[in-house]
Tab-separated table of C-alpha atoms and ligand atoms in Angstrom:
chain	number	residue	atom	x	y	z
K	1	UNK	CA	0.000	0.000	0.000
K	2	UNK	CA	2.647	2.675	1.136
K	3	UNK	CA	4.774	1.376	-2.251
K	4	UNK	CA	2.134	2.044	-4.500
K	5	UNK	CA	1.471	5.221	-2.871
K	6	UNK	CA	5.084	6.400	-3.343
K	7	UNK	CA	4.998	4.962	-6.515
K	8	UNK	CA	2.079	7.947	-7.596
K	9	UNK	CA	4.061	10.230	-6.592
K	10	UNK	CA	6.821	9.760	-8.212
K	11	UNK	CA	4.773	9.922	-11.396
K	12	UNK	CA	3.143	13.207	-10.483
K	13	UNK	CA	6.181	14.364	-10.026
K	14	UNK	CA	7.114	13.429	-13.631
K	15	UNK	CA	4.283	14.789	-15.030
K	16	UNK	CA	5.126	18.230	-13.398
K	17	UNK	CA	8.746	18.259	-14.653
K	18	UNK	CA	7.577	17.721	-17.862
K	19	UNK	CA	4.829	20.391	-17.991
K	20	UNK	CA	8.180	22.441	-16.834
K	21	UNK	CA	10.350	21.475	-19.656
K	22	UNK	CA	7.931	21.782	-21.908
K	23	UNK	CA	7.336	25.374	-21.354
K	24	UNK	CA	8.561	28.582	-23.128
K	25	UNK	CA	11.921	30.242	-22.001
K	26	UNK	CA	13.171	27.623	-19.817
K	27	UNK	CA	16.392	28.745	-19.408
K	28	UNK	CA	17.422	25.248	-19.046
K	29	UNK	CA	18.379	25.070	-23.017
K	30	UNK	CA	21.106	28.256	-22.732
K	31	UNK	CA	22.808	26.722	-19.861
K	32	UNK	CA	23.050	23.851	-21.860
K	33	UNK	CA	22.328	21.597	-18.608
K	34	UNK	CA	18.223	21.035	-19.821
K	35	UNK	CA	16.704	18.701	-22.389
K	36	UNK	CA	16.118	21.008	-24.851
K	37	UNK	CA	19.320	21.594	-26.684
K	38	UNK	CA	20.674	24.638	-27.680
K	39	UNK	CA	21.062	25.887	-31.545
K	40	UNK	CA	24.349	26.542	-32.802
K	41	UNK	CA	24.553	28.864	-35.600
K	42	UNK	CA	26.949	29.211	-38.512
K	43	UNK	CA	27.351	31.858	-41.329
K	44	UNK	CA	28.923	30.133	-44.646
K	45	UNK	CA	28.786	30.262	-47.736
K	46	UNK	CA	27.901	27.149	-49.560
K	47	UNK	CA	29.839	28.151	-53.343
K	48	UNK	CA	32.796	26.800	-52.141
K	49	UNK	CA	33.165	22.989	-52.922
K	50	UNK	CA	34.682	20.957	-51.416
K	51	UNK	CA	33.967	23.190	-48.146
K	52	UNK	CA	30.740	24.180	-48.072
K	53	UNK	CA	28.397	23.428	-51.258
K	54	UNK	CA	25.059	22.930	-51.826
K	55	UNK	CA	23.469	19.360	-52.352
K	56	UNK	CA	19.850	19.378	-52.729
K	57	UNK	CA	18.310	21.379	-50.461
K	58	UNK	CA	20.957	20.462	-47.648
K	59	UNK	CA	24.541	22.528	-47.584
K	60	UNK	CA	27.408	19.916	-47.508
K	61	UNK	CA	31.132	19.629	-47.186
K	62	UNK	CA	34.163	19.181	-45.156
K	63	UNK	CA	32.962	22.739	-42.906
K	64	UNK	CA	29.523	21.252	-42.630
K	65	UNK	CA	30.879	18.030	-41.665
K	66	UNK	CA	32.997	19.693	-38.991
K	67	UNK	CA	30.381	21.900	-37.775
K	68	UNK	CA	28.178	19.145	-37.180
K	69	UNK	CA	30.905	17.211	-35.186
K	70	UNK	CA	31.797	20.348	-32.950
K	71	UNK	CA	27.713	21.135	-32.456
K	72	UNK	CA	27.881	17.193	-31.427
K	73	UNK	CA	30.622	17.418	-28.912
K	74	UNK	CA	29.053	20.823	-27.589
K	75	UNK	CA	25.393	19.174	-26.757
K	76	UNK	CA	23.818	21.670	-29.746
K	77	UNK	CA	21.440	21.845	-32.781
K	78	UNK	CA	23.793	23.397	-35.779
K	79	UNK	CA	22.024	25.467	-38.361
K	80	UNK	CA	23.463	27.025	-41.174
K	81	UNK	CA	22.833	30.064	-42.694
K	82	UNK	CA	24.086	30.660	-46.377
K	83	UNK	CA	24.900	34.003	-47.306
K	84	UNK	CA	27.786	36.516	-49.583
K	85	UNK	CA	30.983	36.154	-48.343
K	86	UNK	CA	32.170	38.913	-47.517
K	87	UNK	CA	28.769	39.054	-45.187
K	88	UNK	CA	30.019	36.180	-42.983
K	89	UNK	CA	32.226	38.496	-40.447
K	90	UNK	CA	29.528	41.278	-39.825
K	91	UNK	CA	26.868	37.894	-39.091
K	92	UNK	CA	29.626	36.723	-36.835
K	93	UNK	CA	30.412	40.746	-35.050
K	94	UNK	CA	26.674	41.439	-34.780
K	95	UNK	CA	25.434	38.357	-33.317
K	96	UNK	CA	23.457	37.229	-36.102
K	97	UNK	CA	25.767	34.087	-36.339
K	98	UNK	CA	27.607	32.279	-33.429
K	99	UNK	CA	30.431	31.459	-35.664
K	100	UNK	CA	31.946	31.378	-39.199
K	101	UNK	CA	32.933	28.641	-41.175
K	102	UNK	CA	33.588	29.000	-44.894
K	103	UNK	CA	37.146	28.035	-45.771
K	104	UNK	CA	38.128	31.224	-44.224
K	105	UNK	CA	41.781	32.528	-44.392
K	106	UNK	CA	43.297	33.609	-41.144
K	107	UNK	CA	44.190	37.165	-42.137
K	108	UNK	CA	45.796	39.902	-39.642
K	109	UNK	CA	42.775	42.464	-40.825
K	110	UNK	CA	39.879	40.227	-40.290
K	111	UNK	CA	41.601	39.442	-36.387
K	112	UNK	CA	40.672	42.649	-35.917
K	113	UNK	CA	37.183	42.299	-36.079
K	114	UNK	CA	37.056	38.525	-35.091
K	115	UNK	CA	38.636	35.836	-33.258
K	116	UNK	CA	39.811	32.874	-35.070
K	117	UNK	CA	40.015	29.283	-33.426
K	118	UNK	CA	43.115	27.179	-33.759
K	119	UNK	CA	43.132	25.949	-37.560
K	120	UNK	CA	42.076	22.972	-39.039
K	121	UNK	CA	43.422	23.377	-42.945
K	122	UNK	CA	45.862	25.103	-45.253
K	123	UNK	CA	45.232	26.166	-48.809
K	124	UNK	CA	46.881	28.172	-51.070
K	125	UNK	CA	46.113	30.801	-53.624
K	126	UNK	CA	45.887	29.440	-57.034
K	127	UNK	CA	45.909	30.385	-61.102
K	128	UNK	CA	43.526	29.174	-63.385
K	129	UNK	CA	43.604	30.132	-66.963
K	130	UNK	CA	42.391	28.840	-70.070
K	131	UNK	CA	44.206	25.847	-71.402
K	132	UNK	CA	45.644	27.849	-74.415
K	133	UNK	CA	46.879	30.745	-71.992
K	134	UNK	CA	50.114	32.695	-72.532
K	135	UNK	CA	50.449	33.488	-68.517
K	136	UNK	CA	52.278	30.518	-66.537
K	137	UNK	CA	52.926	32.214	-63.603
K	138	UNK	CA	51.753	35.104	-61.400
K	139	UNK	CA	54.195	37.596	-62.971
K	140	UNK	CA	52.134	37.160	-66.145
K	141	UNK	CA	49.331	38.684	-64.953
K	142	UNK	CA	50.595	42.416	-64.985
K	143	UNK	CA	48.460	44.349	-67.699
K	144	UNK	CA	45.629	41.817	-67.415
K	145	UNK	CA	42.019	41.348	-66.075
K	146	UNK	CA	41.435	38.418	-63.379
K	147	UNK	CA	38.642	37.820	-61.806
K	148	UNK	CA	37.871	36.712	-57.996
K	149	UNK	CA	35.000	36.070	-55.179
K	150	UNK	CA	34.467	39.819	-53.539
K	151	UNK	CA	36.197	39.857	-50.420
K	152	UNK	CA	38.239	36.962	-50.205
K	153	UNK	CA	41.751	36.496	-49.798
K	154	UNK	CA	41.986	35.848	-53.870
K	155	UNK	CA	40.464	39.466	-54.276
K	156	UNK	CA	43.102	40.858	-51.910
K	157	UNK	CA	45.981	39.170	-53.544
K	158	UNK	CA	44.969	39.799	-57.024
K	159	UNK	CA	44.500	43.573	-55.921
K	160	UNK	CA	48.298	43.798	-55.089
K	161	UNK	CA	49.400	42.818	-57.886
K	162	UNK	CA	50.545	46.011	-60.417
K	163	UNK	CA	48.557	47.099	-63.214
K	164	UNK	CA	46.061	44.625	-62.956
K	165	UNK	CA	42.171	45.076	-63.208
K	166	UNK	CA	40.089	42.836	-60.607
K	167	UNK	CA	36.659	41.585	-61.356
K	168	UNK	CA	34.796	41.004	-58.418
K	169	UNK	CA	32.169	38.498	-58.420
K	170	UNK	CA	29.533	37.203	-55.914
K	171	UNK	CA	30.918	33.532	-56.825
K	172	UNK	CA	33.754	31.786	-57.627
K	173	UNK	CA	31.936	29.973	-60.398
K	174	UNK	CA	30.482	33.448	-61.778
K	175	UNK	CA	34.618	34.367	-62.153
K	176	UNK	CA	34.983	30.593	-63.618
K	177	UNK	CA	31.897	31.638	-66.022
K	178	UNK	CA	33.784	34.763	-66.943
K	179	UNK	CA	37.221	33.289	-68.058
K	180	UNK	CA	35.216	30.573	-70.096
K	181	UNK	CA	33.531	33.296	-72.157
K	182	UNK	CA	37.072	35.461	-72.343
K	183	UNK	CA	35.913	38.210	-70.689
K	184	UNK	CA	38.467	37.833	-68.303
K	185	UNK	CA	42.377	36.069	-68.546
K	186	UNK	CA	42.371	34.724	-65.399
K	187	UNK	CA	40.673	33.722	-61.833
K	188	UNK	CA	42.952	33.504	-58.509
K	189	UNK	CA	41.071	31.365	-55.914
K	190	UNK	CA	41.859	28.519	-53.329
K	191	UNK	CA	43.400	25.466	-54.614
K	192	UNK	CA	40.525	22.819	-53.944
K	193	UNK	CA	37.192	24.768	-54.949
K	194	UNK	CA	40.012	25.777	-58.246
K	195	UNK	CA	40.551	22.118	-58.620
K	196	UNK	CA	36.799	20.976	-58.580
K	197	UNK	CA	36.156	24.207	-61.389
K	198	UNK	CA	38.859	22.871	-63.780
K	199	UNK	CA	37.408	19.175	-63.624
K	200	UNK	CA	34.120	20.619	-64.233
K	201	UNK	CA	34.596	22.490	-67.487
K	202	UNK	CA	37.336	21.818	-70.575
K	203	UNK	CA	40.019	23.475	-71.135
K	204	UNK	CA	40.518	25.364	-68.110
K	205	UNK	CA	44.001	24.433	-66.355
K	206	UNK	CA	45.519	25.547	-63.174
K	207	UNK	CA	48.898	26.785	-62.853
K	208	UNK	CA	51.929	25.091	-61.006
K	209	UNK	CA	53.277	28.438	-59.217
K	210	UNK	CA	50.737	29.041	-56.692
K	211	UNK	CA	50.351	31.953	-54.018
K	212	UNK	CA	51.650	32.284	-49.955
K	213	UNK	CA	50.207	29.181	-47.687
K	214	UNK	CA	47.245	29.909	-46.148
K	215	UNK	CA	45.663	28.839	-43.162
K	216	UNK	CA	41.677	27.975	-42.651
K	217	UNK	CA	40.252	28.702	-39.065
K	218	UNK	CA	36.542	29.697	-37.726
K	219	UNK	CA	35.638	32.820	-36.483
K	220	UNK	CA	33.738	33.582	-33.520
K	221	UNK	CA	32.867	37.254	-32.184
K	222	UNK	CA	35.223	38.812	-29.792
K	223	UNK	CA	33.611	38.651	-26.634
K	224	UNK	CA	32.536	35.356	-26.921
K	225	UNK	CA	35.938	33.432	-25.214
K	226	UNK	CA	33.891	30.828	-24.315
K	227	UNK	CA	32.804	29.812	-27.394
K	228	UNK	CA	36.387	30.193	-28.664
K	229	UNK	CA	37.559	27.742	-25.864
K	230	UNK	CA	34.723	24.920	-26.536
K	231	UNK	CA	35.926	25.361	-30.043
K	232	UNK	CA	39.358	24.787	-29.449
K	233	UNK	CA	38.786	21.511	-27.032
K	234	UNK	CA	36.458	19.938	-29.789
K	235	UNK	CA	39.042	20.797	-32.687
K	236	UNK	CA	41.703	19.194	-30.756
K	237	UNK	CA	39.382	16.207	-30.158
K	238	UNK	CA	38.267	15.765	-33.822
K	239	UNK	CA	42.688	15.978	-34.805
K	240	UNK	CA	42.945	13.191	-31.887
K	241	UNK	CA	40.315	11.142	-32.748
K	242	UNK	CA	41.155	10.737	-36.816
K	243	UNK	CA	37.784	12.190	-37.199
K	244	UNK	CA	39.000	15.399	-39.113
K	245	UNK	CA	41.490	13.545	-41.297
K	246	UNK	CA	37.924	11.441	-41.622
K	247	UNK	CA	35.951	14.197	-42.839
K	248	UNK	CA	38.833	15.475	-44.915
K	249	UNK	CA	38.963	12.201	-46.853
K	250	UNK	CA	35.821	12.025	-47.430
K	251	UNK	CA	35.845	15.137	-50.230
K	252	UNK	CA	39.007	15.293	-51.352
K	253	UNK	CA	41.266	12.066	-52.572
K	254	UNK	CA	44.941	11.704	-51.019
K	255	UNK	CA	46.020	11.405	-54.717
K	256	UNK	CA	45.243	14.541	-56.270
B	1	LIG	N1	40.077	31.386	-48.286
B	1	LIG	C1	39.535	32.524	-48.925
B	1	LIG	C2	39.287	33.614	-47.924
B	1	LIG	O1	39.236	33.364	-46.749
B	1	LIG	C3	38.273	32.245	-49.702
B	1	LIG	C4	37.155	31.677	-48.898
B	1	LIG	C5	35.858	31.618	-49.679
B	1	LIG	N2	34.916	30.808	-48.992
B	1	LIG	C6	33.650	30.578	-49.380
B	1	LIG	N3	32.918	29.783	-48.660
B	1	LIG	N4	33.186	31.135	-50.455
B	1	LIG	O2	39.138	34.749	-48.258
């Protein structure tokens, strides 16, 4: 009799816990402790393959892949927002987004505004021309018109370069589009989203003499350290684990 009793009231007492849960702003879900979990949110920009890309209806790649492993680790929902480049920082500054991810270049001007976590890639800068091309090397490309994604490291390299005229382009594949239709001589852009353009279309080729080394990181706002440290510990546990070497191989083959 007295078990049965206790037994009651052990289910009332479910019952009321899960009225609680269930109801609006339970802070429960931002300390992370509650049932609920937390969303995660990332600012990308899915024209990038083999980083971010779209397939279907769902954004894919090797930064999806490692955004949903980190969200894992961290207890959260990850949602991704696709949007122009060079909008990725303010989403990150202004709150809009909790973090970055796009195949983003560690660069001295965007620490300013951002913090970047410990990276997880290198690329370099590459050339691609049309097959036929008289430029084999970056020195060529004095006097002529290349083309680039607005805002990204490409654009900024290209820029330096004397006497040249940069074409800015929303896309990487718009630039590709371009120097396919001669309206431009050339396109300087990352080495694996250049590599997946040139086995797309004929007679585009990419140069041996590539650009400086760069370095791929996220970026999180400034004041959020804490982010920036959960980051960190889940980065290091994907290099441990294999599971970013995983990823990796998983878009781009060891042989190319
Ligand atoms: N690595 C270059 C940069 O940081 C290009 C990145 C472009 N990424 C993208 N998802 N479209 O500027």
């Amino acid at each position: 009799m007295k078990k049965k009793w206790l037994g009651l009231m052990a289910a009332a007492v479910c019952v009321l816990s899960m009225a609680a849960c269930g109801s609006k702003n339970e802070p429960a879900a931002d300390s992370g402790e509650g049932e609920e979990k937390g969303t995660i949110v990332m600012a990308t920009n899915a024209e990038f393959q083999p980083w971010e890309y779209h397939e279907g209806d769902d954004i894919v790649g090797i930064d999806a892949d490692i955004a949903a492993a980190v969200a894992e680790k961290l207890g959260m929902e990850l949602k991704i927002e696709d949007m122009a480049f060079d909008s990725i920082i303010p989403a990150v500054t202004s709150g809009k987004a909790d973090f970055g991810l796009a195949g983003m270049t560690v660069t001295p001007k965007r620490e300013e505004n951002v913090n970047f976590s410990d990276t997880y890639a290198t690329a370099t800068q590459v050339i691609i021309v049309k097959e036929d091309s008289e430029i084999v090397g970056p020195d060529d490309l004095t006097g002529k018109t290349v083309g680039v994604q607005l805002g990204t490291t490409g654009d900024v390299y290209a820029d330096d370069i004397e006497d040249v005229t940069v074409e800015r382009y929303n896309k990487g594949f718009e630039a590709v589009q371009a120097l396919l239709q001669d309206k431009i001589d050339a396109v300087v852009i990352d080495n694996e989203p250049a590599k997946v353009f040139v086995a797309e279309s004929e007679g585009l080729k990419i140069l041996d003499e590539a650009f400086t080394e760069e370095e791929y990181a996220m970026a999180i706002a400034k004041d959020n350290e804490e982010l920036l440290e959960k980051v960190n510990t889940a980065l290091a546990d994907l290099k441990e684990s294999g599971k970013l070497d995983e990823i990796i191989a998983k878009y781009i083959s060891a042989d190319e």
